[in-house]
Short mmCIF file of C-alpha atoms in Angstrom, two decimals:
data_model
loop_
_atom_site.label_atom_id
_atom_site.label_comp_id
_atom_site.label_asym_id
_atom_site.label_seq_id
_atom_site.Cartn_x
_atom_site.Cartn_y
_atom_site.Cartn_z
CA MET A 1 -1.42 14.74 11.94
CA ALA A 2 -2.81 16.33 8.79
CA ALA A 3 -4.23 19.81 9.04
CA GLU A 4 -8.02 20.20 8.84
CA PRO A 5 -7.98 21.91 5.40
CA ASP A 6 -6.09 18.89 4.04
CA LEU A 7 -8.75 16.52 5.32
CA GLU A 8 -11.42 18.69 3.74
CA ALA A 9 -9.55 18.54 0.44
CA LEU A 10 -9.35 14.75 0.64
CA THR A 11 -13.06 14.54 1.42
CA VAL A 12 -13.79 16.55 -1.71
CA SER A 13 -11.58 14.17 -3.68
CA PHE A 14 -13.64 11.23 -2.42
CA GLU A 15 -16.82 12.85 -3.65
CA LYS A 16 -15.40 12.47 -7.15
CA ALA A 17 -13.69 9.12 -6.61
CA THR A 18 -15.30 5.72 -6.94
CA ILE A 19 -14.13 2.18 -6.27
CA GLN A 20 -13.52 0.83 -9.77
CA GLU A 21 -13.61 -2.87 -10.53
CA ASN A 22 -11.12 -4.32 -13.00
CA SER A 23 -9.95 -0.82 -13.81
CA ALA A 24 -6.23 -0.14 -13.86
CA VAL A 25 -3.44 1.07 -16.10
CA PHE A 26 -0.90 -1.72 -16.60
CA VAL A 27 2.65 -0.37 -16.77
CA ASP A 28 4.96 -2.87 -18.49
CA THR A 29 7.29 -0.92 -20.80
CA LYS A 30 10.10 1.53 -20.12
CA LYS A 31 8.10 4.28 -21.82
CA ASP A 32 5.13 3.50 -19.58
CA VAL A 33 7.37 3.86 -16.53
CA ALA A 34 8.83 7.16 -17.75
CA ASP A 35 5.35 8.53 -18.44
CA LEU A 36 4.06 7.40 -15.05
CA VAL A 37 6.97 8.93 -13.15
CA GLY A 38 6.35 12.15 -15.05
CA VAL A 39 2.83 12.14 -13.60
CA LEU A 40 3.83 11.13 -10.06
CA GLU A 41 6.52 13.79 -9.63
CA LYS A 42 3.97 16.59 -10.16
CA LEU A 43 1.32 15.46 -7.69
CA PRO A 44 0.28 17.41 -4.57
CA VAL A 45 1.71 16.08 -1.32
CA SER A 46 -0.88 17.26 1.19
CA PRO A 47 -3.02 15.26 1.56
CA PRO A 48 -1.03 12.26 0.26
CA SER A 49 -1.60 11.43 -3.41
CA LEU A 50 0.02 7.97 -3.46
CA TYR A 51 -1.37 4.78 -1.90
CA VAL A 52 0.89 1.79 -2.48
CA ASP A 53 0.93 -1.99 -2.16
CA LEU A 54 3.15 -4.79 -3.46
CA GLU A 55 2.47 -8.38 -4.42
CA GLY A 56 4.73 -11.27 -5.31
CA ALA A 57 5.59 -14.91 -4.82
CA ASN A 58 6.53 -15.01 -1.11
CA LEU A 59 6.97 -11.21 -1.04
CA SER A 60 10.29 -10.72 0.76
CA ARG A 61 14.04 -10.59 0.18
CA HIS A 62 13.89 -14.38 -0.24
CA GLY A 63 10.92 -14.33 -2.60
CA SER A 64 10.04 -11.94 -5.41
CA VAL A 65 8.31 -8.68 -6.23
CA SER A 66 5.83 -9.22 -9.06
CA VAL A 67 3.79 -6.01 -9.18
CA ILE A 68 3.48 -2.67 -7.46
CA GLN A 69 0.03 -1.17 -7.45
CA MET A 70 -0.46 2.55 -6.84
CA PHE A 71 -3.73 4.34 -6.39
CA VAL A 72 -3.28 8.00 -7.38
CA LEU A 73 -6.01 9.87 -5.54
CA PRO A 74 -6.09 13.14 -7.53
CA LEU A 75 -6.55 11.13 -10.74
CA ASN A 76 -8.83 8.47 -9.21
CA LYS A 77 -6.70 5.97 -11.11
CA THR A 78 -4.77 2.82 -10.21
CA TYR A 79 -1.48 1.89 -11.87
CA VAL A 80 -0.12 -1.66 -11.75
CA ILE A 81 3.63 -1.75 -12.45
CA ASP A 82 4.99 -5.01 -13.86
CA VAL A 83 8.16 -5.45 -11.80
CA HIS A 84 8.39 -9.13 -12.83
CA LYS A 85 8.96 -8.05 -16.44
CA LEU A 86 10.73 -4.72 -15.99
CA LYS A 87 12.96 -5.67 -13.04
CA GLN A 88 15.40 -2.83 -12.20
CA LYS A 89 14.01 -0.65 -14.99
CA ALA A 90 10.77 -0.31 -13.05
CA PHE A 91 12.73 1.83 -10.59
CA THR A 92 15.55 3.33 -12.65
CA GLN A 93 13.80 4.36 -15.88
CA ALA A 94 13.75 8.16 -15.79
CA SER A 95 11.06 10.62 -16.78
CA LEU A 96 11.81 13.55 -19.11
CA THR A 97 13.06 15.51 -16.10
CA GLY A 98 15.37 12.70 -14.97
CA CYS A 99 13.26 11.60 -12.01
CA THR A 100 12.84 7.88 -11.26
CA LEU A 101 10.40 5.78 -9.26
CA LYS A 102 13.27 4.89 -6.92
CA GLU A 103 13.75 8.57 -6.13
CA ILE A 104 10.05 9.01 -5.46
CA LEU A 105 9.96 6.00 -3.13
CA GLU A 106 13.06 7.23 -1.28
CA SER A 107 11.92 10.86 -1.02
CA SER A 108 11.08 12.04 2.48
CA SER A 109 9.12 14.98 1.01
CA ILE A 110 6.72 12.83 -1.06
CA PRO A 111 4.31 10.95 1.22
CA LYS A 112 3.48 7.35 0.31
CA VAL A 113 0.77 5.50 2.22
CA PHE A 114 1.20 1.75 2.89
CA PHE A 115 -0.53 -0.76 5.12
CA ASP A 116 2.11 -2.56 7.19
CA VAL A 117 5.19 -1.47 5.28
CA ARG A 118 7.49 -4.14 6.71
CA SER A 119 7.32 -6.88 4.04
CA ASP A 120 7.18 -4.32 1.22
CA SER A 121 10.25 -2.57 2.56
CA ASP A 122 12.06 -5.88 3.10
CA ALA A 123 11.44 -6.90 -0.53
CA LEU A 124 12.24 -3.52 -2.08
CA TYR A 125 15.46 -3.17 -0.13
CA GLY A 126 16.52 -6.79 -0.55
CA HIS A 127 15.99 -6.94 -4.33
CA PHE A 128 16.46 -3.35 -5.47
CA GLY A 129 18.32 -1.51 -2.70
CA ILE A 130 15.43 0.89 -2.19
CA LYS A 131 15.39 2.67 1.18
CA LEU A 132 11.82 3.80 1.65
CA ALA A 133 11.19 7.23 3.18
CA GLY A 134 8.20 9.51 3.58
CA ILE A 135 6.06 6.53 4.54
CA GLN A 136 2.75 6.65 6.39
CA ASP A 137 1.70 3.25 7.73
CA LEU A 138 -2.04 2.74 8.10
CA GLN A 139 -1.65 -0.28 10.37
CA LEU A 140 0.14 1.87 12.94
CA MET A 141 -2.26 4.78 12.44
CA GLU A 142 -5.19 2.47 13.21
CA LEU A 143 -3.47 1.14 16.31
CA ALA A 144 -2.68 4.65 17.56
CA THR A 145 -6.27 5.82 17.16
CA ARG A 146 -7.92 2.95 19.04
CA SER A 147 -9.89 3.52 22.22
CA PHE A 148 -9.27 -0.09 23.30
CA SER A 149 -6.26 -2.39 23.67
CA LYS A 150 -3.22 -1.61 21.53
CA LYS A 151 -1.52 -4.93 22.21
CA LEU A 152 -2.16 -6.48 18.78
CA VAL A 153 -2.25 -4.94 15.30
CA HIS A 154 -5.07 -5.62 12.86
CA GLY A 155 -4.79 -6.89 9.29
CA LEU A 156 -5.91 -4.95 6.23
CA ALA A 157 -9.10 -6.92 5.62
CA LYS A 158 -10.35 -6.31 9.16
CA CYS A 159 -9.58 -2.60 8.93
CA ILE A 160 -11.37 -2.26 5.59
CA GLU A 161 -14.45 -4.12 6.79
CA ARG A 162 -14.67 -2.20 10.04
CA ASP A 163 -13.47 1.30 9.17
CA VAL A 164 -14.05 2.03 5.47
CA PRO A 165 -17.33 3.81 4.75
CA MET A 166 -18.82 1.96 1.77
CA THR A 167 -22.12 0.94 0.32
CA ASP A 168 -23.49 -2.58 0.65
CA SER A 169 -22.77 -3.06 -3.05
CA GLU A 170 -19.13 -2.00 -2.63
CA LYS A 171 -18.68 -4.26 0.41
CA ASN A 172 -20.12 -7.28 -1.39
CA SER A 173 -18.00 -6.63 -4.49
CA TRP A 174 -14.88 -6.27 -2.34
CA LYS A 175 -15.52 -9.53 -0.48
CA VAL A 176 -16.18 -11.44 -3.71
CA GLY A 177 -13.04 -9.99 -5.33
CA LYS A 178 -10.90 -10.84 -2.31
CA GLU A 179 -12.13 -14.42 -2.22
CA LYS A 180 -11.63 -15.01 -5.96
CA GLY A 181 -8.09 -13.63 -5.82
CA ARG A 182 -7.14 -15.50 -2.66
CA LYS A 183 -8.24 -18.84 -4.13
CA LEU A 184 -5.83 -18.31 -7.01
CA PHE A 185 -2.71 -17.41 -5.02
CA SER A 186 -3.21 -18.94 -1.56
CA PRO A 187 -1.62 -22.42 -1.23
CA ALA A 188 -3.99 -23.09 1.67
CA GLN A 189 -6.90 -22.78 -0.75
CA GLY A 190 -5.30 -24.76 -3.55
CA GLY A 191 -3.70 -21.79 -5.29
CA SER A 192 -0.09 -20.79 -5.95
CA PHE A 193 1.84 -17.58 -5.38
CA GLU A 194 3.28 -18.08 -8.87
CA VAL A 195 0.06 -16.68 -10.38
CA TRP A 196 1.59 -13.28 -9.63
CA ASN A 197 4.20 -14.03 -12.28
CA ASP A 198 1.78 -15.30 -14.95
CA ARG A 199 1.28 -12.93 -17.87
CA PRO A 200 -1.17 -11.59 -18.64
CA LEU A 201 -2.45 -11.28 -15.10
CA SER A 202 -5.91 -12.78 -14.75
CA GLY A 203 -8.91 -10.53 -14.32
CA GLU A 204 -9.42 -11.85 -10.79
CA ILE A 205 -5.86 -11.00 -9.79
CA MET A 206 -6.11 -7.52 -11.32
CA GLN A 207 -9.34 -6.89 -9.43
CA TYR A 208 -7.67 -8.03 -6.19
CA CYS A 209 -4.85 -5.53 -6.77
CA VAL A 210 -7.10 -2.63 -7.68
CA GLN A 211 -9.63 -2.98 -4.88
CA ASP A 212 -7.27 -3.23 -1.94
CA VAL A 213 -5.07 -0.32 -2.88
CA GLN A 214 -8.03 1.97 -3.58
CA PHE A 215 -9.37 1.37 -0.08
CA LEU A 216 -6.10 2.60 1.46
CA ALA A 217 -7.04 6.20 0.71
CA ARG A 218 -10.34 5.86 2.53
CA LEU A 219 -8.58 4.34 5.53
CA TRP A 220 -6.10 7.23 5.57
CA LEU A 221 -8.95 9.71 5.73
CA GLU A 222 -10.61 7.84 8.58
CA TYR A 223 -7.47 7.45 10.70
CA SER A 224 -6.12 10.94 10.00
CA ARG A 225 -9.30 12.40 11.40
CA ARG A 226 -8.74 10.49 14.65
CA LEU A 227 -4.96 10.80 15.04
CA THR A 228 -4.03 13.18 17.85
CA SER A 229 -0.99 15.42 18.17
CA LEU A 230 0.19 13.17 21.02
CA TRP A 231 0.18 9.99 18.91
CA ALA A 232 1.26 11.35 15.52
CA PRO A 233 5.01 11.59 16.38
CA LYS A 234 4.90 8.12 17.96
CA VAL A 235 3.51 6.72 14.72
CA GLU A 236 6.15 8.50 12.64
CA ALA A 237 8.95 7.19 14.84
CA GLU A 238 7.63 3.63 14.72
CA VAL A 239 7.28 3.73 10.91
CA ARG A 240 10.93 4.72 10.64
CA GLN A 241 11.86 1.90 13.02
CA ARG A 242 9.88 -0.62 10.99
CA ILE A 243 11.83 0.37 7.88
CA VAL A 244 15.18 0.15 9.65
CA ASP A 245 14.26 -3.27 11.06
CA SER A 246 13.12 -4.53 7.65
CA GLN A 247 16.55 -3.76 6.21
CA SER A 248 18.46 -5.61 8.93
CA THR A 249 20.04 -9.02 8.43
CA ASP A 250 17.99 -10.54 11.26
CA PHE A 251 14.59 -9.25 10.11
CA ILE A 252 11.79 -11.67 11.01
CA GLU A 253 9.50 -12.08 8.00
CA LYS A 254 6.71 -14.05 9.64
CA GLY A 255 5.57 -15.15 13.07
CA MET A 256 3.52 -14.12 16.06
CA CYS A 257 5.86 -11.23 16.79
CA ARG A 258 4.53 -9.52 13.66
CA THR A 259 1.08 -9.28 15.28
CA LEU A 260 2.30 -7.38 18.33
CA GLY A 261 1.98 -3.63 18.63
CA PRO A 262 5.07 -1.52 19.41
CA ALA A 263 6.59 -1.87 22.85
CA GLY A 264 5.02 0.55 25.28
CA TRP A 265 1.91 1.24 23.21
CA ALA A 266 -0.32 -1.27 24.98
#
């Protein structure tokens, strides 16, 4: 559990931060990657600076990774990394100091905040051999801080709508952005996952990327305030187990089992 001064520091950061529509830095050259890594390696680690999400066509070891979006809290800025174009170079292109994005993602001393890390870890390990470490999983943090049943985990949209403090204007903008993006990539709504590999990315898709990942920081603040010293180590252990499971040959990508909370938590 984060110390109280850290939470105060994050609260101050939020006073300066705003949810920005259609605002992101698109990283699609090797120089862009090197410059970004140079920024990331210098960031403070407490509270976490990096809030991460991935998108792709059937995001998994059997699908693809199209983009990685990172909200960098101290800068109040979102970066969208074009993995579809850069491929391995997105992770191996070094900064001036020799640091790479792969090293940052695998560092246990640099916290990265995800929401349900399982599919992201599965895809990163399956395609690029990346073994995530230093991960904080908001889905598990939410489950651990509940005062009611812990049998089933919640999805990101439900957590944002219920637990993120936002204005009516922000909530409406988020819902509209989610719906526009989902219609483009959801086969159930007539879309196609292949839109993640179209270049340039449409404005609706960029907005979808930017909004979700920015809200992760606000969720972290909310759940960190609630997380007790009893539950914090349980969450850490379960995050590590999720990553190990996602790298196994028998990892289950989809299904009802993915909605269940950890054994013994209920």
